[in-house]
PDB file of C-alpha atoms in Angstrom:
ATOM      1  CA  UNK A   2       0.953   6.435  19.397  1.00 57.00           C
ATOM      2  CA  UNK A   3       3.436   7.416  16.582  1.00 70.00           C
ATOM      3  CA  UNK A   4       4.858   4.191  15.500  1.00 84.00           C
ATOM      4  CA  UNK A   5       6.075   2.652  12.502  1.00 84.00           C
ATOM      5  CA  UNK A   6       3.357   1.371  11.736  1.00 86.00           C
ATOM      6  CA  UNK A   7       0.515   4.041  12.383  1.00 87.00           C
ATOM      7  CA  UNK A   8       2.485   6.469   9.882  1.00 88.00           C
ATOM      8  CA  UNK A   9       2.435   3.775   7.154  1.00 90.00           C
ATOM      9  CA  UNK A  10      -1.205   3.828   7.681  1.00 91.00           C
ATOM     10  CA  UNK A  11      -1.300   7.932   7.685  1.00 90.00           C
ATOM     11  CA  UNK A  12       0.667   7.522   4.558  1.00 90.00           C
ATOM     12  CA  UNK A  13      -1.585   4.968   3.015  1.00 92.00           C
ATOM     13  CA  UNK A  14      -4.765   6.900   3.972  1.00 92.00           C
ATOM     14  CA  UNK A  15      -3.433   9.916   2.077  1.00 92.00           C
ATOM     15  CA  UNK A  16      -3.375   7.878  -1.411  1.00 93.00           C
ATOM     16  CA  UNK A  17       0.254   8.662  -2.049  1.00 91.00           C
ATOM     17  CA  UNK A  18      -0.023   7.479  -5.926  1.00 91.00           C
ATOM     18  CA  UNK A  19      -2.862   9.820  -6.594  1.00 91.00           C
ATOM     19  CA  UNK A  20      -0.539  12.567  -5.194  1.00 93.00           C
ATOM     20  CA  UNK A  21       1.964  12.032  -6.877  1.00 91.00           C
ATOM     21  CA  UNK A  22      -0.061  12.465 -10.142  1.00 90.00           C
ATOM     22  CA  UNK A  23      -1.603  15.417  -8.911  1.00 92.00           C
ATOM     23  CA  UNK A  24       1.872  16.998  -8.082  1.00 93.00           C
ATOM     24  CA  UNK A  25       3.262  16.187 -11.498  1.00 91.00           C
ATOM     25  CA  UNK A  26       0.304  18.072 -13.112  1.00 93.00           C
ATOM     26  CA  UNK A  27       0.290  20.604 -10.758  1.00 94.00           C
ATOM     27  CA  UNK A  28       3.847  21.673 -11.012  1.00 92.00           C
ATOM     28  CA  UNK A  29       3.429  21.431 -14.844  1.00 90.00           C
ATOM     29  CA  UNK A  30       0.832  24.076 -14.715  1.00 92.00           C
ATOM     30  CA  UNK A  31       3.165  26.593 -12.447  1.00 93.00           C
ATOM     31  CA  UNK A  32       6.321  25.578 -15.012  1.00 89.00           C
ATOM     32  CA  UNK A  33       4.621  26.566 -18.237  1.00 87.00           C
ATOM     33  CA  UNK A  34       2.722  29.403 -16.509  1.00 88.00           C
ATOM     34  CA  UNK A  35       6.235  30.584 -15.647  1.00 85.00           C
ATOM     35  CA  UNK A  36       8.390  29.080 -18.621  1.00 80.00           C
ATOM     36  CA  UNK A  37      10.324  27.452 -16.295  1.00 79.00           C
ATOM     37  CA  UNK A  38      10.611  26.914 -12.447  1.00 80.00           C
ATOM     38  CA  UNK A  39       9.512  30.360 -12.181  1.00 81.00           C
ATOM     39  CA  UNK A  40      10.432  31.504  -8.323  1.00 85.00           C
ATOM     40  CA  UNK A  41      11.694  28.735  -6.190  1.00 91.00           C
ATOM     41  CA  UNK A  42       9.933  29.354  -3.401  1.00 94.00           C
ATOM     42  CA  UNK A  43       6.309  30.386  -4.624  1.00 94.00           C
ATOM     43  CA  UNK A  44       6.746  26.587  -6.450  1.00 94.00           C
ATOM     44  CA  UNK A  45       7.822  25.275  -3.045  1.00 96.00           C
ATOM     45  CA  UNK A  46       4.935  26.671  -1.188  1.00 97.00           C
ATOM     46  CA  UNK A  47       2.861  25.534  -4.329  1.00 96.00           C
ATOM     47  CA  UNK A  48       3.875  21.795  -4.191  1.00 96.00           C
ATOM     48  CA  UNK A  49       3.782  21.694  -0.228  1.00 96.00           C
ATOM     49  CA  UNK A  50      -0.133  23.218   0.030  1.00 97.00           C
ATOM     50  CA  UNK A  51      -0.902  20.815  -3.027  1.00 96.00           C
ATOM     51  CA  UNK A  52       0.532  17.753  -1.261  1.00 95.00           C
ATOM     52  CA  UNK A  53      -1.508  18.746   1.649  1.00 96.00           C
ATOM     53  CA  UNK A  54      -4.626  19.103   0.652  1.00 97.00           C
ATOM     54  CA  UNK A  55      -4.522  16.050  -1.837  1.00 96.00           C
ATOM     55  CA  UNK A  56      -3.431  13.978   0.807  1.00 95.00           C
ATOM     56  CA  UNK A  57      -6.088  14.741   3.359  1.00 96.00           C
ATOM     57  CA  UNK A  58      -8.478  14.369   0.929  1.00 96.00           C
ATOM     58  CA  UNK A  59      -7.655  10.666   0.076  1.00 95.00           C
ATOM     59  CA  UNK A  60      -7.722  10.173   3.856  1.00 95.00           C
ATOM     60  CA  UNK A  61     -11.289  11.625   3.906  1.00 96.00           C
ATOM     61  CA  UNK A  62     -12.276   9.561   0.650  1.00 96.00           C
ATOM     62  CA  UNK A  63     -10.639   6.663   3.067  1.00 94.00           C
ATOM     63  CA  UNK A  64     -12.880   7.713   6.361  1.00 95.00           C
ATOM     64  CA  UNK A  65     -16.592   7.928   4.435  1.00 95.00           C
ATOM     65  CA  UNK A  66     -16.029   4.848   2.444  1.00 93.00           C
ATOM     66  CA  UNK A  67     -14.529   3.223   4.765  1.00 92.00           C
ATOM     67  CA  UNK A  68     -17.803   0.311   5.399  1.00 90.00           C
ATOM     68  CA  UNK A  69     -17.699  -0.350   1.536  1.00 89.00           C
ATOM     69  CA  UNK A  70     -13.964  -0.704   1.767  1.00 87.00           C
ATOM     70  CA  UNK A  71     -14.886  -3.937   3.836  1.00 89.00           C
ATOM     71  CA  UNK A  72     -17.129  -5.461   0.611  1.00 88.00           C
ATOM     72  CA  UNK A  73     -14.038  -5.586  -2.065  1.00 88.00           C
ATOM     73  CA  UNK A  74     -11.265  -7.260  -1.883  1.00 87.00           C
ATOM     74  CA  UNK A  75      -9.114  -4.854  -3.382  1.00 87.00           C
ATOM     75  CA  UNK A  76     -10.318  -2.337  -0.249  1.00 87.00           C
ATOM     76  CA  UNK A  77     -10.112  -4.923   2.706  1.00 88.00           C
ATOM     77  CA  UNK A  78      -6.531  -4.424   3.478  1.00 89.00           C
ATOM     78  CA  UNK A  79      -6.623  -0.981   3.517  1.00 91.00           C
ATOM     79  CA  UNK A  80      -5.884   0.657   7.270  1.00 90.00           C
ATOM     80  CA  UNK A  81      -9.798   1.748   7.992  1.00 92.00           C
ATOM     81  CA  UNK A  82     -11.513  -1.267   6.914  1.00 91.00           C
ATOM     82  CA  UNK A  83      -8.840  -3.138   8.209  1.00 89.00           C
ATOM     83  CA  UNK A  84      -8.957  -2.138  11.835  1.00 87.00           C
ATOM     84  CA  UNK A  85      -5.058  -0.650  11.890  1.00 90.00           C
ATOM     85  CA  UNK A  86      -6.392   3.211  12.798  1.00 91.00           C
ATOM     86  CA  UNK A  87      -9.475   4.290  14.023  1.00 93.00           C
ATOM     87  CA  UNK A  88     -12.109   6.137  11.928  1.00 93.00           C
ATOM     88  CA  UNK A  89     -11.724   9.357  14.127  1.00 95.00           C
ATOM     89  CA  UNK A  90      -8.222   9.208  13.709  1.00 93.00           C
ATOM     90  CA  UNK A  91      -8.474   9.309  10.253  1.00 93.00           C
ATOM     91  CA  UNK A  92     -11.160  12.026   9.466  1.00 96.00           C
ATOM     92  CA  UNK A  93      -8.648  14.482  12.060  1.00 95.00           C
ATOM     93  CA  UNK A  94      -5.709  13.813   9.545  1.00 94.00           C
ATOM     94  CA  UNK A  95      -7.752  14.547   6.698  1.00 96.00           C
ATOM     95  CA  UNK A  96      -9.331  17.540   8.165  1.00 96.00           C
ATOM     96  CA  UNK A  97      -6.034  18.811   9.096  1.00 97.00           C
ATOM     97  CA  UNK A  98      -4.022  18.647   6.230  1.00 97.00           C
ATOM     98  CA  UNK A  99      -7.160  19.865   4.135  1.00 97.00           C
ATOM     99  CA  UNK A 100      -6.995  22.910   6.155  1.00 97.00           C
ATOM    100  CA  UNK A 101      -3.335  23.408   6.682  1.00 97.00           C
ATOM    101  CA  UNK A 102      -3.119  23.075   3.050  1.00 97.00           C
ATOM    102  CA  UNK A 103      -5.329  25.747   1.960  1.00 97.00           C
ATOM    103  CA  UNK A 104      -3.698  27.884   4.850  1.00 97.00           C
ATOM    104  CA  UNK A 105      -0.190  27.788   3.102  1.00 97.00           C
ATOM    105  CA  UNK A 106      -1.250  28.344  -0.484  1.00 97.00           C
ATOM    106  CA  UNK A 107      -3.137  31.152   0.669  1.00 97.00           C
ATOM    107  CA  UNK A 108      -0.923  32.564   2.990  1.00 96.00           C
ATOM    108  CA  UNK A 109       2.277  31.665   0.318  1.00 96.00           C
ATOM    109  CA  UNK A 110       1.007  31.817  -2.390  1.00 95.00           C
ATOM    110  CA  UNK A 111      -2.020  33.219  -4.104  1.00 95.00           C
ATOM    111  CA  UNK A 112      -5.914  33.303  -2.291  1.00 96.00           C
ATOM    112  CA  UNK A 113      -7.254  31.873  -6.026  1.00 96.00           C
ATOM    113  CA  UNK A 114      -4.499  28.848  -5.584  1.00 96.00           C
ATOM    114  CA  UNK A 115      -6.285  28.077  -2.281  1.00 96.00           C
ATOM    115  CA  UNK A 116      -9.576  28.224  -3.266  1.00 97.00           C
ATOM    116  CA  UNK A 117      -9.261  25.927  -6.409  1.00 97.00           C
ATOM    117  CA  UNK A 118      -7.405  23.226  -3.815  1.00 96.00           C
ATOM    118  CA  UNK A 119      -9.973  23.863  -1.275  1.00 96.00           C
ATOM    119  CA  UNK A 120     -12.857  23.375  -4.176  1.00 96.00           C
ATOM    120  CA  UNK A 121     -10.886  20.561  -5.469  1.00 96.00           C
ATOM    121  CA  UNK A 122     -10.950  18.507  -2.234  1.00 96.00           C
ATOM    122  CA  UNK A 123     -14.582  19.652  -1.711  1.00 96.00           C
ATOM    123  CA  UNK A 124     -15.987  18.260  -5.255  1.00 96.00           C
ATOM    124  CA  UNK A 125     -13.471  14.864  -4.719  1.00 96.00           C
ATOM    125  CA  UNK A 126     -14.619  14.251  -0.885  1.00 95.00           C
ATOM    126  CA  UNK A 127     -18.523  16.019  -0.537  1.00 95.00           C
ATOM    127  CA  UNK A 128     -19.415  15.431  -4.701  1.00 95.00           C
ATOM    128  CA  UNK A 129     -17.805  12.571  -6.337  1.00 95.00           C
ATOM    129  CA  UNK A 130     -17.633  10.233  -3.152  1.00 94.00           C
ATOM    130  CA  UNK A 131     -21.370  10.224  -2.255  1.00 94.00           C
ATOM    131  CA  UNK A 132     -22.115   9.913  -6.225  1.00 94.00           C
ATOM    132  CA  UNK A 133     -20.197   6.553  -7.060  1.00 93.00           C
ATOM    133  CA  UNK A 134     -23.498   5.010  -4.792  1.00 91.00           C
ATOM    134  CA  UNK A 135     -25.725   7.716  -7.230  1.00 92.00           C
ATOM    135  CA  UNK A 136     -25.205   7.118 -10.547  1.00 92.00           C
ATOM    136  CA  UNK A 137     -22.557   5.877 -13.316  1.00 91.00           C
ATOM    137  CA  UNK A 138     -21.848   9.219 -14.251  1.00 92.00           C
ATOM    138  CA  UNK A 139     -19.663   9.918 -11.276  1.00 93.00           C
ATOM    139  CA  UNK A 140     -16.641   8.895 -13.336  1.00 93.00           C
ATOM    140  CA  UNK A 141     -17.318  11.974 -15.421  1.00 92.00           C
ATOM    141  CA  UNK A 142     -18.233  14.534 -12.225  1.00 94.00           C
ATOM    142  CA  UNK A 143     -15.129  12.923 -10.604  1.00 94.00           C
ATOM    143  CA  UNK A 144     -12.675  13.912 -13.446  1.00 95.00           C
ATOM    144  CA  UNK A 145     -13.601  17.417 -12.672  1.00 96.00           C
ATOM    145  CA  UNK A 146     -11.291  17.517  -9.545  1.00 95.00           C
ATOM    146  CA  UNK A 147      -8.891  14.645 -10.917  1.00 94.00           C
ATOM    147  CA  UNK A 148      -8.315  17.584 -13.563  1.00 96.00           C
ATOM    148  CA  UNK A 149      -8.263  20.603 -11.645  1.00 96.00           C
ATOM    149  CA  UNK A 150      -4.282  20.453 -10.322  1.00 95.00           C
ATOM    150  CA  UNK A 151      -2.525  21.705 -13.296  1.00 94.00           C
ATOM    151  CA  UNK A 152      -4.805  24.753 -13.371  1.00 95.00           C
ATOM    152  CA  UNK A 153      -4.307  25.644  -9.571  1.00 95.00           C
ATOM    153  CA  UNK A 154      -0.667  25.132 -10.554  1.00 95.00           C
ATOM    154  CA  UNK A 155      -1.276  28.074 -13.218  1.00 95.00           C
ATOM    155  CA  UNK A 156      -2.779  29.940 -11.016  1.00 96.00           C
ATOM    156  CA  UNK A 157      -0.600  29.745  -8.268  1.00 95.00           C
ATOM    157  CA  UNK A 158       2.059  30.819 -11.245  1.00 94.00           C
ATOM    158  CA  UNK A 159       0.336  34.091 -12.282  1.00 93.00           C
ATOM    159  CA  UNK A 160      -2.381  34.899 -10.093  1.00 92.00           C
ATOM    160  CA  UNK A 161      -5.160  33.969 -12.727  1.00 92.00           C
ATOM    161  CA  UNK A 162      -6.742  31.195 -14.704  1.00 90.00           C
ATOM    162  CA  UNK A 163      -5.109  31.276 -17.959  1.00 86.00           C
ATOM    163  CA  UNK A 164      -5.759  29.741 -21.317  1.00 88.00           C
ATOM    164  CA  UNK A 165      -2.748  27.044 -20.878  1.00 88.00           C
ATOM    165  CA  UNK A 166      -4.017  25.881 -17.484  1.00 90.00           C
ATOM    166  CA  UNK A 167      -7.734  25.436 -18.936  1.00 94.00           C
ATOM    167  CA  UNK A 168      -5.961  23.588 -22.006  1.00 93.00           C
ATOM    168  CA  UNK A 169      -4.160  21.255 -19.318  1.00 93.00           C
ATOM    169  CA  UNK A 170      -7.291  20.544 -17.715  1.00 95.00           C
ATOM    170  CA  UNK A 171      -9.161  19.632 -20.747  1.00 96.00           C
ATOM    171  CA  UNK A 172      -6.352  17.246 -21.844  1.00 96.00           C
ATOM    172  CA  UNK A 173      -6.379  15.784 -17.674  1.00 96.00           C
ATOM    173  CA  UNK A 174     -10.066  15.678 -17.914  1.00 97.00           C
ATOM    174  CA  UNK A 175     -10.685  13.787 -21.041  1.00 97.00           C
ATOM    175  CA  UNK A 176      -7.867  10.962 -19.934  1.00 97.00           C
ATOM    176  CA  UNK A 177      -9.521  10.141 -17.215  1.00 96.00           C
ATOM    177  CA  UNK A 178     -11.852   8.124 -18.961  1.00 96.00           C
ATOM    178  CA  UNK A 179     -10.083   5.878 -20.529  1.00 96.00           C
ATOM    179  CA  UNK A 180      -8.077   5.033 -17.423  1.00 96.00           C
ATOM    180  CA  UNK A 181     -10.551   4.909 -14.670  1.00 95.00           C
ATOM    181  CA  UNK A 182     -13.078   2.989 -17.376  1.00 96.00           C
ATOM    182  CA  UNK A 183     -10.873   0.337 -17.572  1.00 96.00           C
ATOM    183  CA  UNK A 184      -9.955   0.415 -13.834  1.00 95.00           C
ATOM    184  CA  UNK A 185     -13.936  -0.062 -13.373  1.00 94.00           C
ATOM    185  CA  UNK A 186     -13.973  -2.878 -16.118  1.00 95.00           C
ATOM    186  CA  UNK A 187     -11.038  -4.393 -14.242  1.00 95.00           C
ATOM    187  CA  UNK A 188     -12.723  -4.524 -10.500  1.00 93.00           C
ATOM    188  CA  UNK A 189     -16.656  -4.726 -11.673  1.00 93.00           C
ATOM    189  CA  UNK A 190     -17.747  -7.149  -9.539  1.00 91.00           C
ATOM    190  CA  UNK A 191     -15.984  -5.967  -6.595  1.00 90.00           C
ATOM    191  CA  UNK A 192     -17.608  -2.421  -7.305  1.00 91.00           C
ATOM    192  CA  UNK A 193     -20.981  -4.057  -7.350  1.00 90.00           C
ATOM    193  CA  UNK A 194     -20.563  -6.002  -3.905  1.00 89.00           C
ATOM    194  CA  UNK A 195     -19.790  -2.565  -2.323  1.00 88.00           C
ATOM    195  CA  UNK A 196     -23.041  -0.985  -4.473  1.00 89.00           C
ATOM    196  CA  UNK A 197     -21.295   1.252  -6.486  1.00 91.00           C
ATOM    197  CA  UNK A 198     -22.759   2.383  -9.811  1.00 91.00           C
ATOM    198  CA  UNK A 199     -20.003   2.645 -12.472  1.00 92.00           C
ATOM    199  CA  UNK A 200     -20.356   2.610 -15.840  1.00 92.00           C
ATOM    200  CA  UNK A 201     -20.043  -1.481 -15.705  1.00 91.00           C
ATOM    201  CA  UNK A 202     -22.828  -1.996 -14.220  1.00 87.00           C
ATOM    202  CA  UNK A 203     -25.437  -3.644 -16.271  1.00 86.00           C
ATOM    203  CA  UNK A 204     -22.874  -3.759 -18.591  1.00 89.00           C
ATOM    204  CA  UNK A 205     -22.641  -7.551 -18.720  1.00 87.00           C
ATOM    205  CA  UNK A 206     -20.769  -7.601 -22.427  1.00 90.00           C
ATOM    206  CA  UNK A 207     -18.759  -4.669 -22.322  1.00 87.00           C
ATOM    207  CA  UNK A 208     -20.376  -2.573 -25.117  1.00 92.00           C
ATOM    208  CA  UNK A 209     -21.246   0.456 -23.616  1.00 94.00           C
ATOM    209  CA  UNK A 210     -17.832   0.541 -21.383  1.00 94.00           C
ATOM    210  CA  UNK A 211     -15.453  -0.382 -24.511  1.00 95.00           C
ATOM    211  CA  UNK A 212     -17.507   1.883 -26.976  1.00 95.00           C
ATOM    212  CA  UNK A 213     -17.018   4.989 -24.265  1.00 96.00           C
ATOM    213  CA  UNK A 214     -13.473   3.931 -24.045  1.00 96.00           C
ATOM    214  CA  UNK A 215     -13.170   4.540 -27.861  1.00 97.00           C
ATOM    215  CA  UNK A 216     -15.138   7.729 -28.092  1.00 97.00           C
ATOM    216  CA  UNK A 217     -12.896   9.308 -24.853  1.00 97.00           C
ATOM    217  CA  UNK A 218      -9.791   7.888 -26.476  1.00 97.00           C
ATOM    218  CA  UNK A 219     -10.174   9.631 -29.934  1.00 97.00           C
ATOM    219  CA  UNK A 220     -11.380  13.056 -28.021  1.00 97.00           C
ATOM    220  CA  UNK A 221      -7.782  12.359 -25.947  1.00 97.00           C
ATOM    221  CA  UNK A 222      -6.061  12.747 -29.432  1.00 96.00           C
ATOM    222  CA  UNK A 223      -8.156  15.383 -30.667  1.00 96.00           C
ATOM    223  CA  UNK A 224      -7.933  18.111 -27.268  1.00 96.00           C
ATOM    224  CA  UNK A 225      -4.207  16.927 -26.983  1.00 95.00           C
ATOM    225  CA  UNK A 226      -3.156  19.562 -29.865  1.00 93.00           C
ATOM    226  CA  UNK A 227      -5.014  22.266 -28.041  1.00 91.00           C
ATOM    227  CA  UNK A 228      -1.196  23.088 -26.879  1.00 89.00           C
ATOM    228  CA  UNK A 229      -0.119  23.681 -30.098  1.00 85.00           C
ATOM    229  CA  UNK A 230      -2.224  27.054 -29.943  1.00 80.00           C
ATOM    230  CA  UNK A 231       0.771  28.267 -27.104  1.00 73.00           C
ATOM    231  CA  UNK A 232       3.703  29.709 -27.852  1.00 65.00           C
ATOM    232  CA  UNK A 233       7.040  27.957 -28.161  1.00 68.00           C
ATOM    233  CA  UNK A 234       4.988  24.836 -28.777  1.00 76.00           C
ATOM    234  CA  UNK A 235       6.505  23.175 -31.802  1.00 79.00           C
ATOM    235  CA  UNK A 236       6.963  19.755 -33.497  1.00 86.00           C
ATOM    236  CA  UNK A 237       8.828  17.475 -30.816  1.00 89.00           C
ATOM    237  CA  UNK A 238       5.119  17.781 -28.664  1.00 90.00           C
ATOM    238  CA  UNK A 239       3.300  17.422 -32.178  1.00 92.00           C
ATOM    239  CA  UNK A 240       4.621  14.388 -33.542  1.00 93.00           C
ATOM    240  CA  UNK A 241       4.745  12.757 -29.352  1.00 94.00           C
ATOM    241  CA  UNK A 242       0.781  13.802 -28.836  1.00 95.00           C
ATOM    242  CA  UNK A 243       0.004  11.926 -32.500  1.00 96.00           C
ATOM    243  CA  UNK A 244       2.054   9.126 -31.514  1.00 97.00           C
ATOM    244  CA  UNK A 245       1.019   8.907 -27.612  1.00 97.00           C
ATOM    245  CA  UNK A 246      -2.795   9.303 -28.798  1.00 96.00           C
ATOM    246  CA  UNK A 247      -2.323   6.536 -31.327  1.00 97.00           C
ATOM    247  CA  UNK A 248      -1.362   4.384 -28.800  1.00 97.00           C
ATOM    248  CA  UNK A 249      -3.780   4.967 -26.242  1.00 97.00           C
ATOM    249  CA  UNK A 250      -6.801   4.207 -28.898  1.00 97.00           C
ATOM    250  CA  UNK A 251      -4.859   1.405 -30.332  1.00 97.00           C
ATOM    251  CA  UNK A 252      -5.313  -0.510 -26.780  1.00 96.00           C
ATOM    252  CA  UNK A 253      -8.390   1.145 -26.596  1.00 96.00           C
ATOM    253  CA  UNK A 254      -9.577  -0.655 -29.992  1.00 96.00           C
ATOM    254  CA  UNK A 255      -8.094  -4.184 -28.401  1.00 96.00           C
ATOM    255  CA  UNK A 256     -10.039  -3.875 -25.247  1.00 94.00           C
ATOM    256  CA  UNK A 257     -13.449  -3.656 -27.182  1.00 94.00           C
ATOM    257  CA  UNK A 258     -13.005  -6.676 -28.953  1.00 94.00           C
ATOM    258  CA  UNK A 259     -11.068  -8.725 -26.224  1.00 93.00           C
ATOM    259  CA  UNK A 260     -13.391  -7.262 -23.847  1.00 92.00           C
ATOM    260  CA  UNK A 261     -11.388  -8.871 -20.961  1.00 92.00           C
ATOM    261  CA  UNK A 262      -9.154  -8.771 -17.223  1.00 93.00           C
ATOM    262  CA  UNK A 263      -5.921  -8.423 -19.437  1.00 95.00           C
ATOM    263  CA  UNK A 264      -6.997  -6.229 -22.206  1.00 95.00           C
ATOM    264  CA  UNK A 265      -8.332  -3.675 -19.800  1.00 95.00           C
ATOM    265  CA  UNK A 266      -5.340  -3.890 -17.851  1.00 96.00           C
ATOM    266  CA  UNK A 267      -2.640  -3.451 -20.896  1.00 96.00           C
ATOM    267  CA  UNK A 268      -4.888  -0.415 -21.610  1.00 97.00           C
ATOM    268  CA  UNK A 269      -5.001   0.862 -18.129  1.00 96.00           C
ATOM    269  CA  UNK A 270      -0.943   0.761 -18.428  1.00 96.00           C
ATOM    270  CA  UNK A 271      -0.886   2.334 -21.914  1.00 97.00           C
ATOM    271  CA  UNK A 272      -2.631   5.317 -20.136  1.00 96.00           C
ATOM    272  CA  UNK A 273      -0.350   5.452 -17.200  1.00 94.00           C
ATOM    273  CA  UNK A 274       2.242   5.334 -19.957  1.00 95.00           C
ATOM    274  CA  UNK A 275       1.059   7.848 -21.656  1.00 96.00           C
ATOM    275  CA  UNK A 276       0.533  10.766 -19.358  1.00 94.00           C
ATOM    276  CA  UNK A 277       3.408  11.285 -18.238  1.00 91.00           C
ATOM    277  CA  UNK A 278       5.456  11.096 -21.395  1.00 94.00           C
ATOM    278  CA  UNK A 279       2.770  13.704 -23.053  1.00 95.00           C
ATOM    279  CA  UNK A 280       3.412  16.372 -20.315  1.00 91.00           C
ATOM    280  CA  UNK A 281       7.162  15.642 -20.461  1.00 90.00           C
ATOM    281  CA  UNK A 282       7.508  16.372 -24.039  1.00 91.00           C
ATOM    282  CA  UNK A 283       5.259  19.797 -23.791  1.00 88.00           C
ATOM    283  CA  UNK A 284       7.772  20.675 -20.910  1.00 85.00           C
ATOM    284  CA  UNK A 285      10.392  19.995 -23.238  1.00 85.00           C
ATOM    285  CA  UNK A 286       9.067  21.571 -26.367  1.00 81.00           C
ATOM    286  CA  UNK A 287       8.175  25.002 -24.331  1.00 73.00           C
ATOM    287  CA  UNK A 288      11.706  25.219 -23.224  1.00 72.00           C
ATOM    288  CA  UNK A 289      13.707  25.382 -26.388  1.00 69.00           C
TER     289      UNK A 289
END
C-alpha cells in the first residue's frame, strides 16, 4: 500500500508550498516573540504541530473539492480528481495529521498554540472552502487563516497573543490580496467551469479586480511600518518595507492597465518576491 508513488500523492494532498509559507511565518512569529530561536525544542515542537496540521488541512481542502478539481485544468492532475488515491484515503490523512497536530502543540507546547492551529484549519477547511461556491468575498474570509501562522508562532513563543504577532498578521493578511487576486485573474475561466465565485467573476474587463489590487497594494505599504512601533526595529526594515511596497504597487499599477495572463503573473511573482525578503529583513533588523 505504501509505495512510491502513494506517498507522492500524500505529499501532494498536503499542499507542501502552502506549508512551507505557513512555516516561514510561523517560525517568524516564535523568533521575534523570543528575539531569537528562543528554546530549541519548544520551536521544534512548534514547527512539527504546525506542519501537521497545515498539511492535513490541504489534504482535506483536497478531499471536499475534490469533484470541482475534475472541471479545471489546473486541478485535473491532482491525486483525488485524478484517480491515484481514494477519497477515504485522503480525508483519514487529513483527519489524522489535523489531530495529531493539535495533540503535539498542546501537549509540547502551549494549549493557546493548539487552539489557534486547530481554529486555523477549521476556518481554511469548514469556512473558506464551502464559501469560494458562496460568494467573491471568500478571498477576504480566507486570508483570515492564510494569516493566522505567525501569530500561533507568537503564541507558541510566550504563551499569549502579543502586539508583534497581531502586527504580523495584519501585514500576512493584507498581502494576500494582491497575490491570490491575481492568481484568480490568472485561472478565471477555469474558476468559473468549477462554479467558483471569485472576485473575477463578472469581471469581464478587469476593473474591479485591478482597482482592488491597487487599493490592497497601497494598504500593504501602509500596515508594513506597523513594525517599526517594536523595539530594535530600525532603518535596514524601514528603507526594505518602502522599497518592497513600492514594488509590489508598481506591478500592481501595470496589471490594471495591461489587464492581462502576463501582467498578473509578473505581479503574482513580485508578491512571492516580496514576502519573503520583507520578513527576512525584520528578522535581521530585530537582531542587531
Amino acid at each position: 500500500m505504501f509505495t512510491s508513488e502513494f506517498l507522492r500523492c500524500l505529499i501532494e494532498l498536503s499542499k507542501p508550498n502552502i506549508t512551507k509559507l505557513v512555516l516561514v511565518t510561523s517560525g517568524m512569529g516564535y523568533c521575534l516573540a523570543s528575539n531569537g530561536l528562543g528554546d530549541l525544542s519548544t520551536l521544534f515542537f512548534t514547527l512539527l504541530g504546525t506542519t501537521l496540521t497545515c498539511g492535513g488541512s490541504g489534504a482535506l481542502n483536497n478531499y471536499i473539492e475534490r469533484d470541482y478539481d475534475c472541471l479545471m485544468k489546473r486541478t485535473a492532475c491532482r491525486p483525488l480528481p485524478s484517480g491515484r488515491i481514494k477519497p477515504a484515503q485522503a480525508l483519514g490523512f487529513g483527519l489524522l495529521l489535523v489531530l495529531s497536530g493539535t495533540v503535539i502543540l498542546v501537549a509540547m507546547v502551549n494549549l493557546l498554540s493548539g487552539f489557534l492551529a486547530l481554529l486555523t484549519a477549521f476556518l481554511y477547511v469548514l469556512v473558506y472552502t464551502p464559501l469560494k461556491r458562496l460568494t467573491w468575498l471568500n478571498t477576504f474570509i480566507g486570508a483570515i487563516p492564510g494569516a493566522l501562522p505567525p501569530l500561533g508562532g507568537w503564541a507558541a513563543a510566550t504563551g499569549e497573543l502579543g502586539a508583534g504577532g497581531w502586527i504580523l498578521f495584519t501585514i500576512l493578511f493584507i498581502w494576500q490580496m494582491p497575490h491570490f487576486y491575481s492568481i484568480a485573474w490568472m485561472y478565471r475561466n477555469d474558476y468559473a467551469q468549477a462554479g467558483y465565485k471569485m472576485i473575477t467573476l463578472n469581471d469581464d474587463d478587469g476593473q474591479k479586480t485591478f482597482s482592488q489590487i491597487i487599493f490592497f497594494s497601497l494598504v500593504l505599504l501602509v500596515v508594513s511600518f506597523l513594525p517599526v512601533y517594536l523595539q530594535n526595529i530600525g532603518y535596514i526594515y524601514v528603507i526594505s518595507a518602502a522599497l518592497l511596497g513600492v514594488y509590489v504597487l508598481a506591478y500592481g499599477v501595470a496589471s490594471f492597465f495591461a489587464r492581462s495572463h502576463k501582467s498578473a503573473r509578473a505581479l503574482l511573482r513580485s508578491t512571492v518576491i516580496y514576502l519573503p525578503l520583507l520578513l527576512t529583513s525584520l528578522l535581521i533588523d530585530s537582531f542587531i
